[in-house]
Structures are given as structure tokens and as C-alpha cells.
Amino acid sequence: MEHRIVGPGPYRATKLWNETVELFRARMPLRKHRCRFKSYEHCFTGAEAVDWLHELLRGSQNFGPEVTRKQTVQLLKKFLKNHVIEDIKGKWGQEDFEDSRHLYRFPPSSPLKPYPKRPPYQKDVIKFPEWNDPLPGTSQENIPVRPVVMNSEMWYKRHSIAIGEVPACRLIHRRQLTEANVEEIWKSMTLSYLQKVLGLDSLEEILDVKLVNSKFIIHNVYSVSKQGVVILDDKSKELPHWVLSAMKCLANWPNCSDLKQPMYLGFEKDVFKTIADYYGNLKEPLLTFHLFDAFVSVLGLLQKEKMAIEAFQICCLLLPPENRRKLQLLMRMMARICLNKEMPPLCDGFGTRTLMVQTFSHCILCSKDEVDLDDLLAARLVTFLMDNYQEILKVPLALQTSIEERVAHLRRVQIKYPGADMDITLSAPSFCRQISPEEFEYQRAYGSQEPLAALLEEVITDAKLSSKEKKKKLKQFQKSYPEVYQERFPTPESEALLFPEKSKPKPQLLMWALKNPFQPFQRTRSFRM
């Protein structure tokens, strides 16, 4: 029974808990042990459980090789508290798990966590202004609108400039978008993009949309410094000056002497402890409690690194600006410390990278539910953040461009032709799949050829057009689309067949039509030899 990969989706933490419990019960080796002159069947020691479960977690792609023995012991403590295991005397709950030769066993059945049921919520839909909404204090004439089947005549109306004829039209103004409209566009399109990346039918089970603040998204996109760090409007929510100074000192080590800090043996450890104490006493993790399920769901995409980075980018846009700023500064400091070979050891028992993950993972991601695998999941997420923080904490340019184009379209006036159904506004843009360069070149070369060729045939076979009008339109078509025209008429002879010349009888030569047919004889002077 292998540890399968649990992908993104609702209740991922619960699925991982149940999956780990089932694997532990099914594969943990059991044997006979003696304790105090008494034999016990089908049991295991605490040290054996830690060894076996530690290897299982390190080999699982859901958790990764960064899992430490200490984290494994913490998980087994949760197993004992929730009666996944019990000691050899049947005690559980209040007992503390020991990484020793103390004996444990499985109860007849280990309880699995049920999936929580959340009441469905109704999304408040904000109605966007329609094209036909009149401007305040103005009135517009009713323009008949009917559904139109695209044919050559309608194509001419839609592409009248290329053909050379401009039919009558009117400019229809849209009522001005309010601030609430723009905020709702940012919120709805951001969540739609996140749902698309995660491949989910709905975000209801991993995210309460009502708690998503559109003002946070807009602030995190536009109120940033040149380095991409969020700038706060409310300076009272900034990091304390002493914490910021301590973080700069370690991030710029060994240049901290420039900050005029006192130096002594173990100074860097005290500075690090100051930072760790501040972040450890936060009332809420930086990624917030209500976004816990969303970030855990994204962890299911770590096998597809590009998609995982894209999903993390969007989730980090949903954070309060002060949380995003603190996260940016913290991750930058952690990454610089890990890469700095001049940094003295900050802890004797751990390497620098492991120390960073173990110290700050709980203040970055944790759940209100103690029995969740939040320690392991947080360590997995922080490790990925440290390796990719520069990309993850950037604003996704594709999303920003799509939303700005959508807002610009809704603010744009519309050209409306009589008899044409132009009231349908553009739907929210969908994010298309990437195609190969060869496929792009093929679509660019041949994607529009077929409708243009069909249009040319419409002109050729239109019996209502006179020869003069047809020649005029064909000449304009040849000027606008020479490649399509050349393919239809490869030689002048093929073009001449369309307009055959009529044979004209030769006029008879009339004597009166000659120039000066009868002129009087003029005498010339003779010369005698």
C-alpha cells in the first residue's frame, strides 16, 4: 500500500491525516515484546514507531525529505491524543508519547477524521452597468435589435472599413463604473483564475469567498515599492523598528557593523531569537486561518512547479497588506541567511536551513484544529516558499493585464449598427492553453483564410451586383487581402474569365468619315530642264 499523492481540492489536510493513519495501521511492523517480566503480543516501542513513521513521511511526495524526527514525534503525540494508538495498558488521550522503549499498540479501530460540512453560501452578485443604460439626464432613441445570422451582407457591415462602405452607426455610452464595480471585477476574476489553476469545479470547500477583501487585492497589486514589497498606508501596522533592524542585521550579515550594533560572542543568536520571539507571538499566522485550506490545497500541485507558483501568487494576493509585507520581509531574510556562508551557526543542533523552517513554519501557516497535520504541511510550504519566494511574491502579470483590459472594455463606448445584434457584452476572458510556435504560425496563416475566401466567393456569385460594382469590390478586396485574392485568381486569364468581353462588329468604312476625302487638285509649278 503506497502513499498516494493527494492533489489540490477540499479537505486536503483531512485526507492526508486519514491516509497517514491508514498506512500507519496497515504497514507498521508488530511483534512480541517483553516488559517487566511480562510478554505482550502485536505491539511496538515508541522508538520503533518514530523510526518507521519518519521514513514513511520522508519518502512521501506529500511531505518530502525535509520532515524531521522531532516533527514525527509531534505527530505521534497527536495520534496518541486522538486514540489512533494507545499504550500497552490501554491508556490514551492524557498520556504523552515517548520516543523510547515504552510499548504502544493499535486499538481495535482507529478513528478517522470526518469531512466537515459547511453550509452553502449565496454569492452577492453586483450588477454591472449595461450598454443601454442611459447617461444621467440624457435619453436615447430606441434602436431595433434583432438576432442576425452572419452572412456576406452582415460581414460587410462588420468590416465596412476594409470594403470601403461605412453604414450608419451610433455611439452607445455605458453608465460609469463605480468603485464597487471595479472591486468586484478584481475579486471575481482573481478567484476565477485561482479556480482555473487548481482545476476545481468550485472554491466553496476551500475558501469562504465572503471573507475575501477585494481592496486587499488591489492594494497588493499597485501599492508596492521598486523591490515589489507592499507599502502600507497605515504606518501603525508596520513591523516594529527594533524587529526591522534585527532582520536587516541578519539579512546583511557580516555587514551589520554598518548598523552600529554592539558585537559580542553569540550576538547573532540573540538577534535571531528576538526575531523568532516576535513572529512566534503573532495572534494569527501570516497566511491567516481562513486561507489555510486554500494554501494546503495548492501544496497538491508541487509536482507541477509552474502551476504551484502561479497558484501561490494568487493566494498571496488575497492576504491583508500588512501580512503580505511581513511575509515578504521574513522570506527575504530567511533566504539570505541560508545562502550566506559567512553566517555563524545560529543553533548547535540544526543546520541553518532546517532551523529557518522549524522556527518560522508555525507563524506562517497553521490551523485552528490541533489534530491537523499543520506542522508537516507548514514545513513543506515554507521550504517551497524559501526556494521560490521571489517568483511567488510577485504580482502575476497575466492576471493583472486581463483584469485591466476587462475594466477598460467595460468603460469603453460601443459602436452600434442598425439591425445588428451588438448588445452582447464581452464575457470575462478565459485563460487559454499555451500552444506551440508551429501551431501559432499555422493559425495565423490559415485561421482567417477560409472566411475571407468564402466572402470572396459571395462577391463573385452575387447576381444582384452589376459588373461595375463587382469590379469595384473585387479591386478593393484585392488591395486589402492580396494573398487570398491571388489564391483565387492565380493568373490574369482566370480573372478575365469572370468578365468575358463581348465581341463588337467592326464599323464599315464610310467615305464621308475620311478626313478631307475630296480636295481640289492643286497645280504644281513645272521645272523645265
Coordinates of C-alpha atoms in Angstrom, one line a residue:
M1 CA 0.0 0.0 0.0
E2 CA 1.8 3.1 -1.3
H3 CA 1.4 6.7 0.0
R4 CA -0.5 8.2 -2.9
I5 CA -0.3 11.8 -3.9
V6 CA -3.2 13.9 -2.6
G7 CA -3.8 16.6 -5.2
P8 CA -5.5 20.0 -4.7
G9 CA -9.0 20.1 -3.5
P10 CA -11.2 20.5 -0.5
Y11 CA -10.3 18.9 2.9
R12 CA -6.8 18.0 1.7
A13 CA -5.4 18.2 5.3
T14 CA -8.1 15.8 6.4
K15 CA -7.4 13.4 3.5
L16 CA -3.7 13.4 4.4
W17 CA -4.5 12.7 8.0
N18 CA -6.7 9.7 7.2
E19 CA -4.3 8.5 4.6
T20 CA -1.4 8.6 7.0
V21 CA -3.4 6.8 9.8
E22 CA -4.5 4.0 7.4
L23 CA -0.9 3.5 6.2
F24 CA 0.5 3.5 9.7
R25 CA -2.0 0.9 10.9
A26 CA -1.6 -1.3 7.8
R27 CA 2.2 -1.3 7.5
M28 CA 3.7 -0.6 10.9
P29 CA 5.6 -3.8 11.9
L30 CA 4.2 -5.5 15.1
R31 CA 5.9 -8.1 17.1
K32 CA 6.1 -9.7 20.6
H33 CA 7.8 -7.6 23.3
R34 CA 8.6 -8.2 27.0
C35 CA 8.2 -5.6 29.7
R36 CA 8.7 -6.2 33.4
F37 CA 8.7 -10.0 33.1
K38 CA 5.5 -10.0 31.0
S39 CA 5.1 -10.6 27.3
Y40 CA 2.9 -8.5 25.0
E41 CA 1.8 -9.5 21.5
H42 CA 1.2 -7.3 18.5
C43 CA 2.8 -4.1 19.8
F44 CA 5.8 -1.8 19.1
T45 CA 8.0 0.6 21.0
G46 CA 7.9 4.3 20.8
A47 CA 11.3 4.5 19.2
E48 CA 10.3 1.9 16.6
A49 CA 7.2 3.9 15.7
V50 CA 9.2 7.1 15.3
D51 CA 11.8 5.3 13.1
W52 CA 9.2 3.7 10.8
L53 CA 6.9 6.7 10.5
H54 CA 9.8 9.1 9.9
E55 CA 10.9 7.1 6.9
L56 CA 7.4 6.9 5.6
L57 CA 6.9 10.7 5.8
R58 CA 10.3 11.5 4.3
G59 CA 9.6 9.2 1.3
S60 CA 6.1 10.6 0.7
Q61 CA 5.8 13.2 -2.0
N62 CA 3.0 14.8 0.1
F63 CA 5.5 15.8 2.8
G64 CA 9.1 15.5 1.4
P65 CA 12.5 14.8 2.8
E66 CA 12.5 17.9 5.0
V67 CA 10.5 16.1 7.7
T68 CA 12.5 15.9 10.9
R69 CA 12.4 13.3 13.7
K70 CA 11.0 16.0 16.1
Q71 CA 8.0 16.6 13.8
T72 CA 7.4 12.8 13.6
V73 CA 7.3 12.7 17.4
Q74 CA 4.8 15.6 17.5
L75 CA 2.6 13.7 15.0
L76 CA 2.7 10.5 17.1
K77 CA 1.7 12.6 20.2
K78 CA -1.4 13.7 18.2
F79 CA -2.0 10.1 17.3
L80 CA -2.0 9.1 20.9
K81 CA -4.2 12.0 21.9
N82 CA -6.8 11.1 19.2
H83 CA -6.7 7.3 20.0
V84 CA -5.0 6.3 16.8
I85 CA -2.6 4.4 19.1
E86 CA -2.7 3.6 22.8
D87 CA -0.1 2.5 25.3
I88 CA 0.2 -1.2 26.2
K89 CA -2.2 -0.7 29.2
G90 CA -4.9 0.9 27.0
K91 CA -4.3 4.5 28.1
W92 CA -4.6 7.3 25.7
G93 CA -5.7 11.0 25.5
Q94 CA -3.9 12.4 28.6
E95 CA -0.7 10.4 28.2
D96 CA 2.3 11.8 26.5
F97 CA 4.1 9.9 23.8
E98 CA 7.7 8.9 24.5
D99 CA 10.5 8.3 21.9
S100 CA 11.8 5.4 24.0
R101 CA 11.2 1.7 24.6
H102 CA 7.8 2.3 26.0
L103 CA 5.3 -0.1 24.5
Y104 CA 2.3 1.0 22.3
R105 CA -0.3 -0.8 20.3
F106 CA -3.2 -0.1 18.0
P107 CA -6.8 -0.1 19.4
P108 CA -9.4 -2.3 17.6
S109 CA -10.2 0.6 15.3
S110 CA -8.5 3.9 14.9
P111 CA -11.0 6.8 14.3
L112 CA -10.6 8.6 11.0
K113 CA -11.5 12.3 10.8
P114 CA -14.8 13.0 9.2
Y115 CA -15.0 15.6 6.5
P116 CA -16.6 18.8 7.8
K117 CA -19.8 20.0 6.3
R118 CA -20.0 23.7 5.5
P119 CA -23.3 25.4 4.8
P120 CA -23.6 26.7 1.3
Y121 CA -23.4 30.4 0.9
Q122 CA -25.0 32.7 -1.6
K123 CA -22.7 34.9 -3.5
D124 CA -23.7 38.5 -3.7
V125 CA -23.7 39.4 -7.4
I126 CA -23.1 43.1 -8.2
K127 CA -24.8 44.1 -11.5
F128 CA -22.5 45.8 -13.9
P129 CA -23.9 48.7 -16.0
E130 CA -25.4 47.6 -19.3
W131 CA -24.7 49.2 -22.7
N132 CA -28.2 50.5 -23.0
D133 CA -28.2 52.2 -19.5
P134 CA -28.7 55.9 -20.4
L135 CA -26.4 58.6 -19.1
P136 CA -27.8 60.7 -16.3
G137 CA -30.1 63.4 -17.7
T138 CA -30.0 62.0 -21.3
S139 CA -32.3 59.9 -23.4
Q140 CA -31.6 57.8 -26.5
E141 CA -33.7 56.7 -29.4
N142 CA -34.7 53.1 -29.5
I143 CA -32.6 51.1 -31.9
P144 CA -34.3 47.9 -33.1
V145 CA -32.1 44.9 -32.2
R146 CA -32.6 41.5 -33.8
P147 CA -30.5 38.4 -33.8
V148 CA -28.5 38.2 -37.0
V149 CA -27.1 35.2 -38.9
M150 CA -23.6 36.1 -40.2
N151 CA -23.7 36.3 -44.0
S152 CA -21.8 38.2 -46.6
E153 CA -24.0 41.3 -46.2
M154 CA -23.5 41.4 -42.4
W155 CA -19.9 40.7 -42.9
Y156 CA -19.7 43.9 -45.0
K157 CA -21.3 45.8 -42.2
R158 CA -18.9 44.5 -39.6
H159 CA -15.9 45.0 -41.8
S160 CA -17.1 48.1 -43.7
I161 CA -13.9 50.0 -43.5
A162 CA -12.0 47.3 -45.4
I163 CA -14.7 47.1 -48.0
G164 CA -14.9 50.9 -48.3
E165 CA -18.5 51.4 -47.2
V166 CA -19.4 52.8 -43.8
P167 CA -23.0 52.2 -42.8
A168 CA -24.8 54.5 -40.4
C169 CA -24.0 53.8 -36.7
R170 CA -24.5 55.3 -33.2
L171 CA -22.2 55.6 -30.2
I172 CA -23.8 53.9 -27.2
H173 CA -22.4 55.1 -23.8
R174 CA -22.3 52.9 -20.7
R175 CA -23.0 54.3 -17.3
Q176 CA -19.8 55.0 -15.4
L177 CA -18.4 52.1 -13.4
T178 CA -18.5 52.7 -9.7
E179 CA -15.7 51.8 -7.3
A180 CA -17.7 48.8 -6.1
N181 CA -18.0 47.5 -9.7
V182 CA -14.2 47.7 -10.2
E183 CA -13.5 46.0 -6.9
E184 CA -16.0 43.2 -7.7
I185 CA -14.3 42.6 -11.1
W186 CA -10.9 42.3 -9.4
K187 CA -12.3 39.9 -6.8
S188 CA -14.3 37.7 -9.2
M189 CA -11.7 37.4 -11.9
T190 CA -8.9 36.7 -9.3
L191 CA -10.9 33.9 -7.7
S192 CA -11.9 32.5 -11.2
Y193 CA -8.3 32.4 -12.2
L194 CA -7.4 30.6 -8.9
Q195 CA -10.1 28.1 -9.5
K196 CA -8.8 27.5 -13.1
V197 CA -5.3 26.9 -11.9
L198 CA -6.3 24.5 -9.2
G199 CA -8.6 22.6 -11.6
L200 CA -11.6 22.7 -9.3
D201 CA -15.3 23.0 -10.1
S202 CA -15.8 25.4 -7.2
L203 CA -13.8 27.2 -4.4
E204 CA -16.6 26.8 -1.9
E205 CA -15.0 23.9 0.0
I206 CA -11.5 25.5 0.4
L207 CA -12.3 29.2 0.7
D208 CA -15.1 31.4 2.1
V209 CA -15.4 34.0 -0.7
K210 CA -17.2 36.4 1.7
L211 CA -14.0 36.8 3.6
V212 CA -12.0 37.7 0.6
N213 CA -11.5 41.5 0.6
S214 CA -11.1 43.0 -2.9
K215 CA -9.4 46.1 -1.5
F216 CA -6.6 43.9 -0.3
I217 CA -6.1 42.5 -3.8
I218 CA -5.9 46.0 -5.4
H219 CA -3.6 47.3 -2.7
N220 CA -1.2 44.4 -3.1
V221 CA -1.1 44.9 -6.8
Y222 CA -0.5 48.6 -7.1
S223 CA 0.9 49.9 -3.7
V224 CA 4.3 48.3 -3.9
S225 CA 7.9 49.6 -3.9
K226 CA 10.5 49.2 -6.6
Q227 CA 11.6 46.0 -5.0
G228 CA 7.9 44.7 -5.1
V229 CA 7.4 45.0 -1.3
V230 CA 3.9 46.2 -0.2
I231 CA 3.7 49.8 1.0
L232 CA 1.3 50.2 3.9
D233 CA -1.0 53.3 4.2
D234 CA -1.4 52.7 7.9
K235 CA 2.1 53.0 9.4
S236 CA 0.8 51.7 12.8
K237 CA 0.7 48.2 11.2
E238 CA 4.4 48.3 10.2
L239 CA 6.9 46.0 11.8
P240 CA 8.4 47.5 15.0
H241 CA 11.6 49.3 14.3
W242 CA 13.7 47.1 16.5
V243 CA 12.4 44.0 14.7
L244 CA 13.1 45.5 11.3
S245 CA 16.6 46.5 12.4
A246 CA 17.3 43.0 13.7
M247 CA 16.1 41.5 10.4
K248 CA 18.3 43.8 8.4
C249 CA 21.3 42.9 10.5
L250 CA 21.0 39.2 9.9
A251 CA 20.0 39.6 6.2
N252 CA 23.1 41.8 5.5
W253 CA 25.5 39.8 7.7
P254 CA 28.6 40.3 8.0
N255 CA 27.9 43.9 7.2
C256 CA 25.9 44.5 10.3
S257 CA 28.7 46.7 11.7
D258 CA 27.4 49.4 9.4
L259 CA 24.3 49.5 11.5
K260 CA 26.4 50.4 14.6
Q261 CA 25.2 47.4 16.5
P262 CA 27.2 46.1 19.6
M263 CA 29.1 42.9 18.8
Y264 CA 29.9 40.1 21.3
L265 CA 30.1 36.3 21.2
G266 CA 26.7 34.9 20.4
F267 CA 25.3 38.3 19.3
E268 CA 23.8 36.8 16.1
K269 CA 21.9 34.1 18.2
D270 CA 20.3 36.8 20.4
V271 CA 19.3 38.8 17.3
F272 CA 17.8 35.7 15.7
K273 CA 15.9 34.9 19.0
T274 CA 14.5 38.4 19.0
I275 CA 13.0 38.0 15.6
A276 CA 11.8 34.5 16.3
D277 CA 10.0 35.6 19.5
Y278 CA 8.2 38.4 17.7
Y279 CA 6.9 36.2 14.9
G280 CA 6.1 33.4 17.3
N281 CA 3.8 35.6 19.4
L282 CA 1.6 36.7 16.5
K283 CA -2.1 36.2 17.2
E284 CA -2.7 34.8 13.7
P285 CA -0.3 33.1 11.2
L286 CA 0.8 35.3 8.3
L287 CA -1.2 33.3 5.8
T288 CA -4.3 33.7 8.1
F289 CA -6.6 31.0 9.4
H290 CA -9.3 31.3 6.8
L291 CA -6.9 30.8 3.9
F292 CA -5.4 27.6 5.5
D293 CA -7.3 25.2 3.3
A294 CA -6.5 27.2 0.1
F295 CA -2.8 27.1 0.7
V296 CA -2.9 23.4 1.7
S297 CA -4.8 22.7 -1.4
V298 CA -2.1 24.4 -3.5
L299 CA 0.5 22.1 -1.9
G300 CA -1.1 19.3 -4.0
L301 CA 0.4 21.0 -7.1
L302 CA 4.1 20.9 -6.0
Q303 CA 4.8 18.2 -8.6
K304 CA 3.9 20.8 -11.2
E305 CA 6.2 23.6 -10.1
K306 CA 5.0 26.3 -12.5
M307 CA 1.3 25.8 -11.7
A308 CA 2.1 25.7 -7.9
I309 CA 4.0 29.0 -8.2
E310 CA 1.1 30.5 -10.1
A311 CA -1.5 29.4 -7.6
F312 CA 0.7 30.6 -4.6
Q313 CA 1.0 34.0 -6.4
I314 CA -2.8 34.4 -6.5
C315 CA -3.4 33.1 -2.9
C316 CA -0.8 35.6 -1.6
L317 CA -2.7 38.4 -3.3
L318 CA -5.7 37.6 -1.0
L319 CA -3.6 38.4 2.1
P320 CA -4.1 41.6 4.2
P321 CA -1.4 44.0 3.0
E322 CA 0.3 44.1 6.4
N323 CA 0.6 40.2 6.4
R324 CA 1.9 40.2 2.8
R325 CA 4.6 42.8 3.8
K326 CA 5.7 40.9 6.8
L327 CA 5.8 37.7 4.8
Q328 CA 7.9 39.3 2.1
L329 CA 10.5 40.7 4.6
L330 CA 10.7 37.5 6.5
M331 CA 11.2 35.2 3.5
R332 CA 13.8 37.5 2.1
M333 CA 15.7 37.4 5.4
M334 CA 15.4 33.6 5.6
A335 CA 16.7 33.1 2.1
R336 CA 19.6 35.4 2.6
I337 CA 20.6 33.8 5.8
C338 CA 20.6 30.3 4.2
L339 CA 22.7 31.5 1.3
N340 CA 25.2 33.4 3.5
K341 CA 28.3 31.2 4.0
E342 CA 29.7 33.8 6.4
M343 CA 26.8 33.4 8.9
P344 CA 27.9 31.7 12.1
P345 CA 25.7 28.7 13.2
L346 CA 22.6 30.0 14.9
C347 CA 21.8 26.7 16.6
D348 CA 24.1 23.8 17.6
G349 CA 21.5 21.1 16.9
F350 CA 20.2 22.1 13.5
G351 CA 21.5 23.3 10.2
T352 CA 20.7 26.8 9.1
R353 CA 18.0 25.8 6.6
T354 CA 16.3 23.3 8.9
L355 CA 16.4 25.9 11.7
M356 CA 14.7 28.5 9.5
V357 CA 11.9 26.1 8.5
Q358 CA 11.3 24.8 12.1
T359 CA 11.4 28.3 13.7
F360 CA 9.0 30.1 11.3
S361 CA 6.8 27.5 9.8
H362 CA 4.2 27.7 12.5
C363 CA 3.9 31.5 12.4
I364 CA 3.5 31.3 8.6
L365 CA 0.9 28.5 8.3
C366 CA -1.2 26.7 10.9
S367 CA -4.7 25.6 11.5
K368 CA -7.1 26.2 14.4
D369 CA -7.6 22.4 14.5
E370 CA -4.8 20.9 16.5
V371 CA -5.2 17.4 15.0
D372 CA -4.5 18.6 11.5
L373 CA -1.1 17.9 10.0
D374 CA -0.3 21.6 10.2
D375 CA 3.3 21.2 11.3
L376 CA 4.2 18.9 8.4
L377 CA 2.3 20.9 5.9
A378 CA 3.7 24.2 7.1
A379 CA 7.2 22.9 6.8
R380 CA 6.5 21.7 3.3
L381 CA 5.1 25.0 2.3
V382 CA 7.8 27.1 3.9
T383 CA 10.5 25.1 2.2
F384 CA 8.9 25.7 -1.2
L385 CA 8.5 29.4 -0.4
M386 CA 12.2 29.8 0.5
D387 CA 13.2 28.3 -2.8
N388 CA 10.8 30.3 -4.9
Y389 CA 9.9 33.4 -2.8
Q390 CA 11.0 35.9 -5.5
E391 CA 8.5 34.5 -8.0
I392 CA 5.7 33.7 -5.6
L393 CA 5.6 37.1 -4.0
K394 CA 5.4 38.9 -7.4
V395 CA 2.2 40.1 -8.9
P396 CA 1.0 37.7 -11.7
L397 CA 1.3 39.9 -14.8
A398 CA -1.1 37.8 -16.9
L399 CA -3.9 38.2 -14.3
Q400 CA -3.3 41.9 -13.9
T401 CA -3.3 42.5 -17.6
S402 CA -6.6 40.5 -18.1
I403 CA -8.4 42.4 -15.4
E404 CA -7.2 45.8 -16.6
E405 CA -8.3 45.0 -20.1
R406 CA -11.7 43.9 -18.8
V407 CA -12.2 47.1 -16.8
A408 CA -11.1 49.2 -19.9
H409 CA -13.6 47.3 -22.1
L410 CA -16.5 48.0 -19.7
R411 CA -15.7 51.7 -19.6
R412 CA -15.4 51.9 -23.4
V413 CA -18.2 53.3 -25.7
Q414 CA -19.8 51.0 -28.2
I415 CA -20.4 51.4 -31.9
K416 CA -23.8 50.1 -32.8
Y417 CA -25.1 49.4 -36.3
P418 CA -28.8 49.4 -37.1
G419 CA -30.1 45.8 -37.4
A420 CA -27.1 44.2 -35.8
D421 CA -27.1 42.5 -32.5
M422 CA -24.3 44.3 -30.8
D423 CA -25.7 44.4 -27.2
I424 CA -23.9 41.3 -26.1
T425 CA -21.0 42.5 -23.9
L426 CA -17.8 40.6 -23.7
S427 CA -17.8 37.8 -21.3
A428 CA -15.0 37.5 -18.7
P429 CA -11.9 36.4 -20.5
S430 CA -10.9 32.8 -20.3
F431 CA -7.4 31.8 -19.8
C432 CA -6.4 29.7 -22.8
R433 CA -3.9 26.9 -23.1
Q434 CA -0.5 27.6 -24.4
I435 CA 0.2 26.4 -28.0
S436 CA 3.4 25.6 -29.8
P437 CA 5.1 28.2 -32.1
E438 CA 4.3 25.9 -35.1
E439 CA 0.6 25.8 -34.2
F440 CA 0.6 29.6 -33.8
E441 CA 2.1 30.2 -37.2
Y442 CA -0.4 27.8 -38.8
Q443 CA -3.3 29.5 -37.2
R444 CA -2.0 32.9 -38.1
A445 CA -1.5 31.9 -41.7
Y446 CA -4.7 29.9 -42.3
G447 CA -7.1 30.7 -39.5
S448 CA -8.7 33.7 -41.3
Q449 CA -8.2 32.5 -44.9
E450 CA -11.3 30.3 -45.0
P451 CA -13.9 33.0 -44.1
L452 CA -12.2 35.5 -46.4
A453 CA -12.2 33.0 -49.2
A454 CA -15.9 32.4 -48.6
L455 CA -16.5 36.1 -48.6
L456 CA -14.8 36.5 -52.0
E457 CA -17.0 33.7 -53.4
E458 CA -20.0 35.6 -52.1
V459 CA -19.0 38.6 -54.1
I460 CA -18.2 36.6 -57.2
T461 CA -21.6 34.8 -57.2
D462 CA -23.7 37.7 -56.2
A463 CA -26.1 38.2 -59.1
K464 CA -27.5 41.4 -57.7
L465 CA -24.3 43.3 -58.3
S466 CA -23.6 44.9 -61.6
S467 CA -20.4 44.3 -63.3
K468 CA -19.1 47.8 -62.4
E469 CA -19.9 47.3 -58.7
K470 CA -18.5 43.8 -58.7
K471 CA -15.2 45.0 -60.3
K472 CA -15.0 47.8 -57.7
K473 CA -15.5 45.5 -54.8
L474 CA -13.1 43.0 -56.2
K475 CA -10.5 45.7 -56.6
Q476 CA -10.9 46.8 -53.0
F477 CA -10.7 43.2 -51.8
Q478 CA -7.5 42.6 -53.8
K479 CA -6.0 45.7 -52.2
S480 CA -7.0 44.6 -48.7
Y481 CA -6.3 40.8 -48.9
P482 CA -3.9 40.2 -51.8
E483 CA -2.9 36.7 -50.7
V484 CA -6.5 35.4 -50.7
Y485 CA -7.2 37.1 -54.0
Q486 CA -4.1 35.7 -55.6
E487 CA -5.1 32.2 -54.5
R488 CA -8.5 32.6 -56.1
F489 CA -7.2 34.2 -59.3
P490 CA -3.6 32.9 -59.8
T491 CA -3.4 34.2 -63.4
P492 CA -4.8 37.1 -65.3
E493 CA -6.6 34.6 -67.6
S494 CA -8.6 33.2 -64.6
E495 CA -9.6 36.7 -63.6
A496 CA -10.6 37.5 -67.2
L497 CA -12.9 34.6 -67.3
L498 CA -15.1 36.3 -64.7
F499 CA -15.8 39.2 -67.1
P500 CA -15.8 37.8 -70.6
E501 CA -15.5 40.5 -73.3
K502 CA -18.4 40.9 -75.7
S503 CA -17.5 40.8 -79.5
K504 CA -18.2 44.1 -81.2
P505 CA -18.9 44.3 -85.0
K506 CA -16.3 46.4 -87.0
P507 CA -17.9 49.6 -88.4
Q508 CA -17.9 49.9 -92.2
L509 CA -15.5 52.4 -93.7
L510 CA -17.6 55.3 -94.9
M511 CA -16.3 57.8 -97.4
W512 CA -17.7 60.7 -95.5
A513 CA -15.8 59.7 -92.5
L514 CA -12.5 60.1 -94.2
K515 CA -10.5 63.3 -93.4
N516 CA -10.8 65.7 -96.4
P517 CA -11.8 63.0 -98.8
F518 CA -12.1 65.3 -101.8
Q519 CA -9.6 68.0 -102.1
P520 CA -9.2 70.3 -105.2
F521 CA -6.3 69.5 -107.5
Q522 CA -3.5 71.8 -106.9
R523 CA -1.3 72.7 -109.8
T524 CA 2.4 72.5 -109.2
R525 CA 4.9 74.6 -110.9
S526 CA 6.8 72.7 -113.6
F527 CA 10.5 72.9 -113.9
R528 CA 12.0 72.7 -117.3
M529 CA 15.3 71.1 -117.7

